[in-house]
Coordinates of C-alpha atoms in Angstrom, one line a residue:
M1 CA 36.4 -17.8 73.7
P2 CA 35.5 -15.5 70.9
P3 CA 31.9 -16.0 69.5
K4 CA 31.6 -18.4 66.6
K5 CA 31.1 -16.7 63.3
K6 CA 27.7 -17.3 61.7
A7 CA 27.8 -19.5 58.7
A8 CA 27.3 -17.4 55.5
T9 CA 23.9 -17.9 54.0
P10 CA 24.3 -19.5 50.6
E11 CA 23.3 -17.3 47.7
P12 CA 20.3 -18.7 45.7
P13 CA 21.2 -19.8 42.1
P14 CA 20.5 -17.2 39.5
L15 CA 17.1 -17.4 37.7
I16 CA 16.9 -18.6 34.1
G17 CA 15.7 -15.6 31.9
R18 CA 16.2 -11.9 31.5
P19 CA 16.8 -9.9 34.7
G20 CA 14.4 -7.0 35.5
T21 CA 10.8 -6.3 36.0
N22 CA 9.6 -5.3 32.5
L23 CA 9.0 -8.9 31.6
K24 CA 6.3 -10.2 29.2
C25 CA 4.1 -13.3 28.9
G26 CA 3.5 -14.3 25.2
I27 CA 0.4 -16.1 24.1
V28 CA 1.3 -18.9 21.7
G29 CA -0.4 -21.8 19.9
L30 CA -1.7 -22.9 16.5
P31 CA -4.0 -20.6 14.5
N32 CA -7.7 -20.6 15.5
V33 CA -7.3 -22.1 19.0
G34 CA -8.6 -19.0 20.8
K35 CA -5.4 -17.0 21.4
S36 CA -6.7 -13.6 20.3
S37 CA -10.1 -14.2 21.9
F38 CA -8.2 -15.0 25.2
F39 CA -6.0 -11.9 24.8
N40 CA -9.1 -9.7 24.2
V41 CA -11.0 -10.9 27.3
L42 CA -7.8 -10.8 29.4
T43 CA -6.9 -7.3 28.6
K44 CA -10.3 -6.0 27.5
S45 CA -8.9 -5.2 24.1
A46 CA -10.2 -5.5 20.6
A47 CA -7.5 -7.3 18.7
P48 CA -8.8 -9.1 15.6
A49 CA -10.0 -12.6 16.3
E50 CA -11.3 -14.0 13.0
N51 CA -12.0 -17.5 11.7
F52 CA -9.0 -17.8 9.4
P53 CA -5.3 -18.5 10.0
F54 CA -2.9 -15.6 10.6
C55 CA -5.6 -13.0 11.3
T56 CA -2.9 -11.7 13.8
I57 CA 0.4 -10.8 12.1
D58 CA 2.0 -8.1 14.1
P59 CA 2.0 -9.0 17.9
N60 CA -0.6 -7.1 20.0
E61 CA 0.6 -5.9 23.4
N62 CA -1.3 -4.8 26.5
R63 CA -1.1 -5.0 30.2
V64 CA -3.6 -6.3 32.8
A65 CA -3.8 -5.5 36.5
V66 CA -2.8 -8.4 38.8
P67 CA -5.8 -9.0 41.1
D68 CA -4.9 -9.1 44.8
E69 CA -7.2 -8.9 47.8
R70 CA -4.4 -7.4 49.9
F71 CA -4.1 -4.4 47.5
D72 CA -7.9 -4.0 47.6
Y73 CA -7.9 -4.1 51.4
L74 CA -5.2 -1.5 51.7
C75 CA -7.2 0.8 49.3
E76 CA -10.3 0.3 51.5
Q77 CA -8.3 1.2 54.6
H78 CA -6.4 4.2 53.3
K79 CA -8.9 5.5 50.7
P80 CA -5.9 6.9 48.7
A81 CA -6.0 9.6 46.0
S82 CA -4.0 7.3 43.7
R83 CA -4.2 3.5 43.3
V84 CA -1.5 1.7 41.3
P85 CA -1.7 -2.1 41.2
A86 CA 0.9 -4.5 39.8
Y87 CA 0.6 -5.2 36.0
L88 CA 1.3 -8.3 33.9
H89 CA 2.4 -7.4 30.4
V90 CA 0.9 -9.7 27.8
T91 CA 1.7 -10.2 24.0
D92 CA -0.6 -11.9 21.6
I93 CA 1.6 -13.7 19.0
A94 CA 0.3 -15.0 15.7
G95 CA -0.3 -18.7 15.3
L96 CA 2.6 -21.0 14.6
V97 CA 2.2 -24.0 12.2
K98 CA 4.1 -27.1 11.5
G99 CA 7.4 -26.2 9.7
A100 CA 7.5 -22.7 11.3
H101 CA 11.2 -23.2 12.1
E102 CA 11.9 -23.5 8.4
G103 CA 9.7 -20.5 7.6
Q104 CA 6.4 -22.2 7.0
G105 CA 3.3 -19.9 7.4
L106 CA 4.9 -16.7 8.7
G107 CA 7.2 -18.8 10.9
N108 CA 10.4 -16.8 11.0
A109 CA 8.7 -13.5 11.9
F110 CA 6.5 -15.2 14.5
L111 CA 9.5 -17.0 16.1
S112 CA 11.3 -13.7 16.4
H113 CA 8.3 -12.3 18.2
I114 CA 8.4 -15.3 20.6
R115 CA 12.0 -14.6 21.3
G116 CA 11.0 -11.2 22.7
V117 CA 8.8 -12.6 25.5
D118 CA 9.9 -14.2 28.8
A119 CA 7.2 -16.9 29.4
F120 CA 4.4 -18.5 27.4
F121 CA 0.7 -18.9 27.8
H122 CA 0.4 -22.0 25.5
V123 CA -3.2 -22.1 24.4
C124 CA -4.6 -25.4 23.0
R125 CA -8.1 -26.0 21.7
A126 CA -10.2 -28.8 23.2
F127 CA -13.6 -28.0 21.7
D128 CA -15.3 -28.9 18.5
S129 CA -17.1 -26.2 16.4
E130 CA -18.3 -26.1 12.8
D131 CA -18.0 -22.4 12.9
V132 CA -14.2 -22.4 13.8
T133 CA -11.9 -24.2 11.4
H134 CA -8.8 -26.0 12.6
V135 CA -5.6 -25.6 10.6
E136 CA -4.8 -29.3 11.0
G137 CA -8.3 -30.4 9.9
D138 CA -9.5 -31.8 13.2
V139 CA -9.3 -31.1 17.0
N140 CA -6.5 -32.9 18.8
P141 CA -4.9 -30.7 21.5
V142 CA -2.1 -33.3 22.3
R143 CA -1.0 -33.2 18.7
D144 CA -1.2 -29.4 18.7
L145 CA 0.9 -29.2 21.9
E146 CA 3.5 -31.4 20.3
I147 CA 3.6 -29.3 17.1
I148 CA 4.3 -26.1 18.9
S149 CA 6.8 -27.6 21.4
E150 CA 8.7 -29.3 18.5
E151 CA 8.9 -26.1 16.5
L152 CA 10.4 -24.3 19.4
R153 CA 12.9 -27.1 20.0
L154 CA 13.9 -27.3 16.4
K155 CA 14.4 -23.6 16.2
D156 CA 16.7 -23.8 19.3
I157 CA 18.7 -26.6 17.6
D158 CA 19.2 -24.4 14.6
Y159 CA 20.4 -21.6 16.9
V160 CA 22.6 -23.8 19.1
D161 CA 24.3 -25.5 16.1
K162 CA 25.4 -22.1 14.9
A163 CA 26.6 -21.0 18.3
V164 CA 28.6 -24.2 18.9
A165 CA 30.2 -23.9 15.5
G166 CA 31.3 -20.4 16.3
L167 CA 32.6 -21.4 19.7
E168 CA 34.6 -24.3 18.2
K169 CA 36.5 -21.8 16.1
T170 CA 37.5 -19.6 19.0
C171 CA 37.6 -22.0 21.9
V172 CA 38.6 -25.4 20.5
R173 CA 40.7 -24.5 17.5
G174 CA 41.6 -20.9 18.7
G175 CA 42.5 -21.9 22.2
D176 CA 40.4 -19.3 24.0
K177 CA 40.1 -20.8 27.5
K178 CA 37.7 -18.0 28.7
Q179 CA 35.0 -19.3 26.4
K180 CA 35.4 -22.9 27.5
P181 CA 32.5 -22.8 30.1
E182 CA 30.2 -21.4 27.4
Y183 CA 31.3 -24.0 24.9
D184 CA 30.8 -26.8 27.3
T185 CA 27.4 -25.6 28.3
M186 CA 26.2 -25.2 24.7
V187 CA 27.4 -28.7 23.8
K188 CA 25.4 -30.0 26.7
V189 CA 22.4 -28.0 25.5
R190 CA 22.7 -29.4 22.0
S191 CA 22.9 -33.0 23.4
L192 CA 19.7 -32.4 25.5
L193 CA 17.8 -30.9 22.5
V194 CA 19.1 -33.3 19.8
D195 CA 19.8 -36.6 21.5
E196 CA 17.3 -36.6 24.4
K197 CA 14.7 -34.5 22.5
K198 CA 14.0 -32.5 25.7
D199 CA 13.4 -28.8 26.3
V200 CA 16.1 -26.7 28.0
R201 CA 13.9 -25.9 31.0
S202 CA 13.5 -29.6 31.8
A203 CA 17.1 -30.0 32.9
C204 CA 19.0 -28.9 36.1
W205 CA 21.7 -26.3 35.5
S206 CA 24.5 -25.0 37.6
A207 CA 24.9 -21.2 38.3
V208 CA 27.7 -21.0 35.6
E209 CA 25.5 -22.7 33.1
I210 CA 22.5 -20.5 33.8
E211 CA 24.7 -17.4 33.2
V212 CA 25.4 -18.9 29.7
L213 CA 21.8 -19.8 29.1
N214 CA 20.8 -16.2 30.0
K215 CA 23.1 -14.9 27.3
H216 CA 21.3 -16.9 24.7
L217 CA 17.7 -16.9 26.0
L218 CA 16.7 -20.1 24.1
L219 CA 13.0 -20.6 23.3
S220 CA 12.6 -23.9 25.1
S221 CA 14.2 -22.4 28.3
K222 CA 11.2 -20.1 28.8
P223 CA 8.6 -21.3 31.3
V224 CA 5.1 -22.3 30.1
I225 CA 1.6 -22.2 31.5
Y226 CA -0.7 -24.5 29.5
L227 CA -4.2 -23.1 28.9
V228 CA -6.8 -25.6 27.7
N229 CA -9.6 -23.7 25.9
L230 CA -12.9 -25.6 26.5
S231 CA -16.5 -25.0 25.4
E232 CA -18.6 -23.2 28.0
R233 CA -20.6 -26.4 28.5
D234 CA -17.5 -28.6 29.2
Y235 CA -15.9 -26.0 31.4
A236 CA -19.0 -25.6 33.5
R237 CA -19.4 -29.4 34.0
K238 CA -15.6 -29.9 34.4
K239 CA -15.5 -32.7 31.9
N240 CA -13.7 -33.1 28.6
K241 CA -12.3 -36.1 26.8
W242 CA -9.0 -34.4 26.2
L243 CA -8.1 -33.2 29.7
A244 CA -6.5 -36.5 31.0
K245 CA -4.5 -36.9 27.8
I246 CA -3.3 -33.3 28.0
K247 CA -2.2 -33.8 31.6
E248 CA -0.4 -37.0 30.7
W249 CA 1.5 -35.2 27.9
V250 CA 2.5 -32.3 30.1
D251 CA 3.5 -34.5 33.0
E252 CA 5.9 -36.4 30.7
R253 CA 7.2 -33.5 28.7
D254 CA 7.1 -30.5 31.2
P255 CA 6.4 -32.0 34.7
F256 CA 6.7 -28.7 36.7
A257 CA 4.4 -26.7 34.4
T258 CA 0.8 -25.6 35.3
I259 CA -2.3 -26.6 33.4
I260 CA -5.3 -24.3 33.6
P261 CA -8.6 -25.2 31.8
F262 CA -10.7 -22.1 30.8
S263 CA -13.4 -21.2 28.4
A264 CA -12.8 -18.2 26.1
E265 CA -16.5 -18.5 25.1
L266 CA -17.6 -18.0 28.7
E267 CA -15.1 -15.2 29.4
A268 CA -16.2 -13.3 26.3
K269 CA -19.8 -13.3 27.6
L270 CA -18.7 -12.1 31.0
V271 CA -16.8 -9.1 29.5
D272 CA -20.1 -7.7 28.2
F273 CA -21.8 -8.0 31.6
S274 CA -21.7 -5.7 34.6
D275 CA -20.1 -7.0 37.7
A276 CA -23.5 -7.9 39.2
E277 CA -24.7 -9.6 36.0
A278 CA -21.5 -11.6 35.7
A279 CA -21.7 -12.7 39.4
Q280 CA -25.3 -13.8 38.8
Y281 CA -24.5 -15.6 35.6
L282 CA -21.6 -17.5 37.2
E283 CA -23.8 -18.5 40.1
E284 CA -26.5 -19.8 37.8
M285 CA -23.9 -21.8 35.8
K286 CA -22.2 -22.9 39.1
T287 CA -18.8 -22.0 37.8
T288 CA -16.1 -19.3 38.1
S289 CA -14.0 -17.1 35.9
M290 CA -10.4 -18.3 35.5
L291 CA -8.9 -15.0 34.3
G292 CA -7.7 -13.9 37.8
K293 CA -5.9 -17.2 38.4
I294 CA -4.3 -17.1 34.9
V295 CA -2.9 -13.6 35.5
K296 CA -1.6 -14.5 39.0
F297 CA 0.2 -17.6 37.6
G298 CA 1.6 -15.7 34.7
F299 CA 3.1 -13.1 37.1
R300 CA 4.6 -15.8 39.4
T301 CA 6.0 -17.7 36.4
L302 CA 8.0 -14.7 35.5
Q303 CA 9.5 -14.9 39.0
L304 CA 8.0 -11.5 39.8
E305 CA 6.4 -10.3 43.1
Y306 CA 5.7 -7.0 44.7
F307 CA 5.8 -5.0 47.9
F308 CA 3.4 -2.2 48.9
T309 CA 3.7 1.4 49.9
A310 CA 0.5 2.6 51.4
G311 CA -0.9 5.9 52.7
P312 CA -3.7 8.5 52.1
D313 CA -1.8 9.8 49.0
E314 CA -1.2 6.5 47.2
V315 CA -1.4 2.8 47.6
R316 CA 1.0 1.2 45.1
A317 CA 2.3 -2.3 44.3
W318 CA 6.0 -2.1 43.3
T319 CA 7.0 -5.0 41.0
I320 CA 10.4 -6.6 41.9
Q321 CA 12.1 -9.8 40.9
K322 CA 12.0 -12.6 43.4
G323 CA 15.0 -12.5 45.8
T324 CA 15.4 -8.7 45.6
K325 CA 17.3 -7.1 48.5
A326 CA 15.9 -4.0 50.3
P327 CA 18.2 -1.4 48.7
Q328 CA 17.2 -2.6 45.2
G329 CA 13.6 -2.6 46.2
A330 CA 13.9 1.0 47.3
G331 CA 15.5 1.7 44.0
R332 CA 12.3 0.7 42.2
I333 CA 10.7 3.8 43.8
H334 CA 13.7 6.2 43.0
T335 CA 17.4 5.6 42.3
D336 CA 18.2 8.1 45.1
F337 CA 16.4 5.7 47.6
E338 CA 18.9 3.0 46.6
K339 CA 22.0 5.2 46.7
G340 CA 21.2 6.6 50.1
F341 CA 19.5 3.6 51.6
I342 CA 19.5 3.6 55.4
M343 CA 16.9 1.0 56.4
A344 CA 13.5 -0.5 55.5
E345 CA 10.7 -0.3 58.0
V346 CA 8.6 -3.4 57.2
M347 CA 5.2 -4.6 58.2
N348 CA 3.7 -8.0 57.3
F349 CA 0.3 -7.6 55.6
D350 CA -1.4 -10.1 57.8
D351 CA -0.2 -8.1 60.9
F352 CA -1.6 -4.9 59.4
K353 CA -4.9 -6.6 58.7
E354 CA -5.0 -8.1 62.2
Y355 CA -4.1 -4.9 64.1
G356 CA -5.8 -2.4 61.8
S357 CA -3.2 0.5 61.6
D358 CA 0.5 1.3 61.4
A359 CA 0.5 2.5 65.0
A360 CA -1.2 -0.7 66.3
V361 CA 1.3 -2.8 64.5
K362 CA 4.2 -0.8 66.1
A363 CA 2.6 -1.1 69.5
A364 CA 2.4 -4.9 69.1
G365 CA 6.1 -5.1 68.3
K366 CA 5.5 -6.3 64.8
Y367 CA 7.0 -3.4 63.0
R368 CA 10.5 -4.4 61.9
Q369 CA 13.6 -2.4 60.9
Q370 CA 15.6 -4.2 58.2
G371 CA 19.0 -3.5 56.8
R372 CA 20.5 -3.8 53.3
N373 CA 20.8 -7.6 53.5
Y374 CA 17.0 -8.0 53.9
T375 CA 15.3 -9.9 51.1
V376 CA 12.0 -8.3 50.3
L377 CA 9.0 -10.7 50.6
D378 CA 5.9 -10.6 48.5
G379 CA 3.3 -8.5 50.1
D380 CA 5.6 -6.6 52.5
I381 CA 4.4 -3.1 53.4
I382 CA 7.5 -1.0 53.5
F383 CA 8.6 2.5 54.4
F384 CA 12.1 3.3 53.3
K385 CA 14.5 5.7 55.1
F386 CA 17.3 7.1 53.0
N387 CA 20.0 9.8 53.0
A388 CA 18.8 12.4 50.5
G389 CA 22.3 13.7 49.8
A390 CA 23.9 10.3 49.1
G391 CA 25.5 10.0 45.7
L392 CA 24.9 13.6 44.8
T393 CA 28.4 14.9 45.4
K394 CA 31.2 14.2 43.0
K395 CA 34.2 12.3 44.3
K396 CA 37.4 14.3 44.2

């Protein structure tokens, strides 16, 4: 009897959001909640962070290296001439206020800046200070979270209403059957936003619907990490009267989202210290910095990961989207690598760390040769083989 054919591996559903690796996390929130202060300590920048609303107007952009002990270990082992980590691209967006979807404050401009990012760090303030005013008059982070989320949802409703009206002309009255899936999806989106008052990311979508969503890139479809800005004292003692209420709100409204408490006050102090001074201060305060964790979660939320190439010339982390196949991973290094892809020689990082060298990994039988259907995993150490002449001759 002929051998049974292996069942085809089902393709994973497409991701909601823009494809590619040049993706950004935007910092959003009300004015004076610590967004620019957070941006400055995260990226070691000097963006204005003043005690008045809208001190940020044009968005500030920068990048921050993704901390990774695996990358540091490879650099220690190879002592390369060049070291290139993975980077998270971050945008500091000016504060939104209630009514921004109708143009209040500088709402329309700010909302257009938000449309240009792929995920949000949503900063809310949970500390009292006579020196820092609050645009709503008092500190209430749950109310602040609701204001921002509602403004984004209302802006989406405005956009979807116009999209549905346009599709009705061509699809319903014009009889264009090709646009029927898009019309049905957008009607479903409008019902979710208007009738259920829920965000787009809160629902389950089919592959066809996700393709439609990725055409429109709605604000409430973008993933969110909630950052709770505490006073240094509350952060160090891990107590604050708002934390339980914030968690309750997020669990109800955005159940798969991550909440990270941090203190911009503490992080701003650490920026001015040397590494030794910062370590000593944290030990005395019996606390830790949250910046590394925030960067890592931001990177993962964008559905990004990376593989390594490592040697004496360079150790480099190559950013890819989750689920990338080996030829496309090779194409991140050079397009010719993808065109002439032959194979990927892959080592698991843990195997490299255990055996200590490429040769020892090979001798232990842990060095794998993978073909074009191999899905690159986060932290793979890869050497690509390719045909240098592939794709360079013109077809007759």
